[in-house]
Structures are given as C-alpha cells and as structure tokens.
Amino acid sequence: MLSLSVTAHLALLRAAEARAHLARGRRLDRLRSASGQATAEYALVLLGAAAIALLLAAWAVKSGKVGQLFDAVFGNLISDAK
C-alpha cells in the first residue's frame, strides 16, 4: 500500500513539474516574441517627430518666418551691444 502511495505521489509531482515547465516555456516564448517591439515603436515615434519637424521647417522657410526671426534676434543683439 505504501509503495502504491509513493508511486502515485511521485507521478503527481512529475506531472506538476512538467506542467510548470511548459507554462514557463510559454511565458518565455511570449517575452521573446515581443522583444523588439519597443525598439520598433521608438523608431516609429522618431520618424513621426522628424516628419513633423520637416513640415514645420518647410513652412517656416516658405513663409519667411525664419528670416524675420533672425532679423529680430540680431537686431536685439546689435541694439543691446550699442
């Protein structure tokens, strides 16, 4: 009777260990499959920010705002220096 009980107990322990091993493997697989996702998201955000910056710069140059800004800055510097 005791040997049957020990055998059953060992079988249950092995089954639980195998199930835990499979669950751990699934968690690792999920982590591995998403490992480059943050890098890709970061790259997309940088591309979006660069596109907006280029559009803003193109608008500023086309409208003459950049020249006005430099004129105002240098005008203030020259008037302060006098």
Tab-separated table of N, CA and C in Angstrom:
chain	number	residue	atom	x	y	z
A	1	MET	N	0.816	-1.192	0.000
A	1	MET	CA	0.000	0.000	0.000
A	1	MET	C	0.861	1.256	0.000
A	2	LEU	N	1.934	1.213	0.803
A	2	LEU	CA	2.812	2.366	0.889
A	2	LEU	C	3.519	2.620	-0.434
A	3	SER	N	3.969	1.563	-1.099
A	3	SER	CA	4.670	1.746	-2.377
A	3	SER	C	3.729	2.305	-3.439
A	4	LEU	N	2.456	1.911	-3.410
A	4	LEU	CA	1.472	2.455	-4.343
A	4	LEU	C	1.259	3.949	-4.073
A	5	SER	N	1.188	4.313	-2.826
A	5	SER	CA	1.008	5.712	-2.445
A	5	SER	C	2.214	6.550	-2.867
A	6	VAL	N	3.405	6.026	-2.666
A	6	VAL	CA	4.625	6.750	-3.047
A	6	VAL	C	4.694	6.882	-4.561
A	7	THR	N	4.365	5.827	-5.283
A	7	THR	CA	4.393	5.866	-6.744
A	7	THR	C	3.393	6.897	-7.275
A	8	ALA	N	2.197	6.920	-6.704
A	8	ALA	CA	1.187	7.887	-7.136
A	8	ALA	C	1.636	9.312	-6.827
A	9	HIS	N	2.220	9.491	-5.659
A	9	HIS	CA	2.696	10.816	-5.265
A	9	HIS	C	3.797	11.299	-6.210
A	10	LEU	N	4.746	10.433	-6.545
A	10	LEU	CA	5.819	10.796	-7.464
A	10	LEU	C	5.276	11.111	-8.853
A	11	ALA	N	4.291	10.345	-9.302
A	11	ALA	CA	3.685	10.608	-10.610
A	11	ALA	C	3.016	11.981	-10.626
A	12	LEU	N	2.310	12.317	-9.562
A	12	LEU	CA	1.668	13.628	-9.485
A	12	LEU	C	2.697	14.757	-9.452
A	13	LEU	N	3.789	14.552	-8.716
A	13	LEU	CA	4.842	15.562	-8.675
A	13	LEU	C	5.482	15.768	-10.041
A	14	ARG	N	5.739	14.687	-10.749
A	14	ARG	CA	6.324	14.796	-12.097
A	14	ARG	C	5.371	15.505	-13.046
A	15	ALA	N	4.100	15.189	-12.955
A	15	ALA	CA	3.113	15.840	-13.821
A	15	ALA	C	3.034	17.338	-13.523
A	16	ALA	N	3.048	17.691	-12.241
A	16	ALA	CA	3.008	19.110	-11.870
A	16	ALA	C	4.263	19.834	-12.333
A	17	GLU	N	5.405	19.170	-12.215
A	17	GLU	CA	6.661	19.768	-12.664
A	17	GLU	C	6.664	19.957	-14.170
A	18	ALA	N	6.153	18.976	-14.902
A	18	ALA	CA	6.085	19.095	-16.361
A	18	ALA	C	5.151	20.232	-16.765
A	19	ARG	N	4.030	20.358	-16.073
A	19	ARG	CA	3.085	21.437	-16.378
A	19	ARG	C	3.715	22.800	-16.092
A	20	ALA	N	4.436	22.916	-14.989
A	20	ALA	CA	5.106	24.177	-14.650
A	20	ALA	C	6.183	24.513	-15.673
A	21	HIS	N	6.894	23.490	-16.141
A	21	HIS	CA	7.928	23.705	-17.151
A	21	HIS	C	7.305	24.217	-18.450
A	22	LEU	N	6.182	23.646	-18.855
A	22	LEU	CA	5.503	24.102	-20.069
A	22	LEU	C	5.002	25.539	-19.913
A	23	ALA	N	4.453	25.861	-18.772
A	23	ALA	CA	3.955	27.221	-18.534
A	23	ALA	C	5.110	28.221	-18.569
A	24	ARG	N	6.238	27.852	-17.983
A	24	ARG	CA	7.419	28.721	-18.008
A	24	ARG	C	7.900	28.916	-19.438
A	25	GLY	N	7.887	27.867	-20.234
A	25	GLY	CA	8.287	27.958	-21.631
A	25	GLY	C	7.364	28.869	-22.424
A	26	ARG	N	6.068	28.791	-22.147
A	26	ARG	CA	5.119	29.674	-22.842
A	26	ARG	C	5.354	31.131	-22.488
A	27	ARG	N	5.622	31.391	-21.208
A	27	ARG	CA	5.895	32.770	-20.794
A	27	ARG	C	7.152	33.297	-21.480
A	28	LEU	N	8.191	32.466	-21.548
A	28	LEU	CA	9.427	32.884	-22.208
A	28	LEU	C	9.204	33.120	-23.690
A	29	ASP	N	8.403	32.265	-24.326
A	29	ASP	CA	8.104	32.454	-25.745
A	29	ASP	C	7.377	33.774	-25.973
A	30	ARG	N	6.427	34.110	-25.085
A	30	ARG	CA	5.710	35.379	-25.214
A	30	ARG	C	6.661	36.557	-25.061
A	31	LEU	N	7.584	36.464	-24.117
A	31	LEU	CA	8.542	37.539	-23.922
A	31	LEU	C	9.491	37.670	-25.105
A	32	ARG	N	9.921	36.545	-25.641
A	32	ARG	CA	10.832	36.577	-26.783
A	32	ARG	C	10.160	37.153	-28.015
A	33	SER	N	8.882	36.865	-28.218
A	33	SER	CA	8.202	37.332	-29.420
A	33	SER	C	7.997	38.838	-29.392
A	34	ALA	N	8.008	39.473	-28.230
A	34	ALA	CA	7.805	40.919	-28.114
A	34	ALA	C	9.101	41.663	-27.819
A	35	SER	N	10.236	41.018	-27.974
A	35	SER	CA	11.500	41.634	-27.551
A	35	SER	C	11.871	42.850	-28.391
A	36	GLY	N	11.560	42.887	-29.660
A	36	GLY	CA	11.914	44.026	-30.499
A	36	GLY	C	10.805	45.037	-30.660
A	37	GLN	N	9.695	44.830	-30.002
A	37	GLN	CA	8.543	45.702	-30.184
A	37	GLN	C	8.818	47.111	-29.682
A	38	ALA	N	9.454	47.266	-28.554
A	38	ALA	CA	9.732	48.596	-28.011
A	38	ALA	C	10.659	49.374	-28.934
A	39	THR	N	11.645	48.702	-29.512
A	39	THR	CA	12.565	49.359	-30.434
A	39	THR	C	11.835	49.829	-31.681
A	40	ALA	N	10.947	49.002	-32.199
A	40	ALA	CA	10.185	49.381	-33.385
A	40	ALA	C	9.259	50.556	-33.088
A	41	GLU	N	8.618	50.538	-31.934
A	41	GLU	CA	7.740	51.653	-31.564
A	41	GLU	C	8.549	52.941	-31.416
A	42	TYR	N	9.707	52.853	-30.819
A	42	TYR	CA	10.569	54.022	-30.638
A	42	TYR	C	10.983	54.584	-31.996
A	43	ALA	N	11.337	53.706	-32.924
A	43	ALA	CA	11.730	54.150	-34.264
A	43	ALA	C	10.565	54.827	-34.977
A	44	LEU	N	9.365	54.299	-34.838
A	44	LEU	CA	8.208	54.924	-35.474
A	44	LEU	C	7.908	56.298	-34.884
A	45	VAL	N	8.043	56.435	-33.581
A	45	VAL	CA	7.826	57.745	-32.946
A	45	VAL	C	8.869	58.743	-33.442
A	46	LEU	N	10.119	58.313	-33.548
A	46	LEU	CA	11.160	59.207	-34.057
A	46	LEU	C	10.899	59.618	-35.496
A	47	LEU	N	10.442	58.696	-36.319
A	47	LEU	CA	10.121	59.038	-37.701
A	47	LEU	C	8.972	60.039	-37.769
A	48	GLY	N	7.960	59.849	-36.939
A	48	GLY	CA	6.843	60.786	-36.906
A	48	GLY	C	7.282	62.168	-36.462
A	49	ALA	N	8.123	62.234	-35.431
A	49	ALA	CA	8.617	63.522	-34.947
A	49	ALA	C	9.485	64.209	-35.999
A	50	ALA	N	10.294	63.443	-36.705
A	50	ALA	CA	11.133	64.023	-37.759
A	50	ALA	C	10.278	64.559	-38.906
A	51	ALA	N	9.224	63.841	-39.254
A	51	ALA	CA	8.337	64.304	-40.329
A	51	ALA	C	7.649	65.606	-39.936
A	52	ILE	N	7.191	65.700	-38.707
A	52	ILE	CA	6.544	66.935	-38.246
A	52	ILE	C	7.550	68.078	-38.229
A	53	ALA	N	8.776	67.806	-37.783
A	53	ALA	CA	9.809	68.846	-37.752
A	53	ALA	C	10.135	69.328	-39.162
A	54	LEU	N	10.200	68.411	-40.125
A	54	LEU	CA	10.472	68.810	-41.509
A	54	LEU	C	9.338	69.651	-42.075
A	55	LEU	N	8.107	69.273	-41.789
A	55	LEU	CA	6.968	70.064	-42.261
A	55	LEU	C	6.979	71.465	-41.651
A	56	LEU	N	7.270	71.549	-40.371
A	56	LEU	CA	7.330	72.840	-39.694
A	56	LEU	C	8.460	73.707	-40.253
A	57	ALA	N	9.615	73.107	-40.494
A	57	ALA	CA	10.743	73.854	-41.051
A	57	ALA	C	10.432	74.328	-42.465
A	58	ALA	N	9.803	73.475	-43.275
A	58	ALA	CA	9.442	73.871	-44.639
A	58	ALA	C	8.446	75.029	-44.618
A	59	TRP	N	7.475	74.976	-43.722
A	59	TRP	CA	6.503	76.068	-43.605
A	59	TRP	C	7.180	77.365	-43.173
A	60	ALA	N	8.101	77.270	-42.216
A	60	ALA	CA	8.772	78.466	-41.695
A	60	ALA	C	9.634	79.116	-42.766
A	61	VAL	N	10.340	78.311	-43.539
A	61	VAL	CA	11.190	78.863	-44.592
A	61	VAL	C	10.327	79.470	-45.698
A	62	LYS	N	9.263	78.797	-46.072
A	62	LYS	CA	8.396	79.263	-47.161
A	62	LYS	C	7.685	80.568	-46.786
A	63	SER	N	7.304	80.705	-45.531
A	63	SER	CA	6.557	81.897	-45.114
A	63	SER	C	7.468	83.061	-44.735
A	64	GLY	N	8.774	82.836	-44.698
A	64	GLY	CA	9.702	83.906	-44.363
A	64	GLY	C	9.848	84.141	-42.871
A	65	LYS	N	9.286	83.278	-42.056
A	65	LYS	CA	9.355	83.453	-40.598
A	65	LYS	C	10.774	83.274	-40.064
A	66	VAL	N	11.568	82.429	-40.723
A	66	VAL	CA	12.935	82.199	-40.252
A	66	VAL	C	13.750	83.467	-40.416
A	67	GLY	N	13.623	84.106	-41.567
A	67	GLY	CA	14.335	85.368	-41.798
A	67	GLY	C	13.909	86.449	-40.815
A	68	GLN	N	12.607	86.536	-40.548
A	68	GLN	CA	12.116	87.518	-39.582
A	68	GLN	C	12.656	87.232	-38.181
A	69	LEU	N	12.715	85.958	-37.833
A	69	LEU	CA	13.239	85.588	-36.516
A	69	LEU	C	14.698	85.986	-36.385
A	70	PHE	N	15.518	85.671	-37.412
A	70	PHE	CA	16.930	86.033	-37.348
A	70	PHE	C	17.106	87.549	-37.332
A	71	ASP	N	16.321	88.266	-38.116
A	71	ASP	CA	16.399	89.728	-38.111
A	71	ASP	C	16.087	90.280	-36.723
A	72	ALA	N	15.057	89.744	-36.076
A	72	ALA	CA	14.681	90.219	-34.740
A	72	ALA	C	15.769	89.902	-33.720
A	73	VAL	N	16.319	88.692	-33.771
A	73	VAL	CA	17.352	88.295	-32.809
A	73	VAL	C	18.599	89.140	-32.983
A	74	PHE	N	19.085	89.267	-34.236
A	74	PHE	CA	20.302	90.048	-34.459
A	74	PHE	C	20.062	91.525	-34.224
A	75	GLY	N	18.865	92.008	-34.521
A	75	GLY	CA	18.540	93.402	-34.236
A	75	GLY	C	18.600	93.685	-32.746
A	76	ASN	N	18.054	92.777	-31.942
A	76	ASN	CA	18.123	92.938	-30.483
A	76	ASN	C	19.553	92.846	-29.969
A	77	LEU	N	20.345	91.940	-30.526
A	77	LEU	CA	21.743	91.818	-30.099
A	77	LEU	C	22.539	93.074	-30.420
A	78	ILE	N	22.307	93.607	-31.613
A	78	ILE	CA	23.044	94.805	-32.019
A	78	ILE	C	22.613	96.010	-31.183
A	79	SER	N	21.303	96.136	-30.941
A	79	SER	CA	20.837	97.279	-30.135
A	79	SER	C	21.308	97.167	-28.682
A	80	ASP	N	21.396	95.948	-28.158
A	80	ASP	CA	21.905	95.768	-26.796
A	80	ASP	C	23.408	96.034	-26.710
A	81	ALA	N	24.133	95.764	-27.796
A	81	ALA	CA	25.581	95.944	-27.802
A	81	ALA	C	25.949	97.428	-27.879
A	82	LYS	N	25.060	98.275	-28.404
A	82	LYS	CA	25.370	99.707	-28.554
A	82	LYS	C	25.282	100.435	-27.286
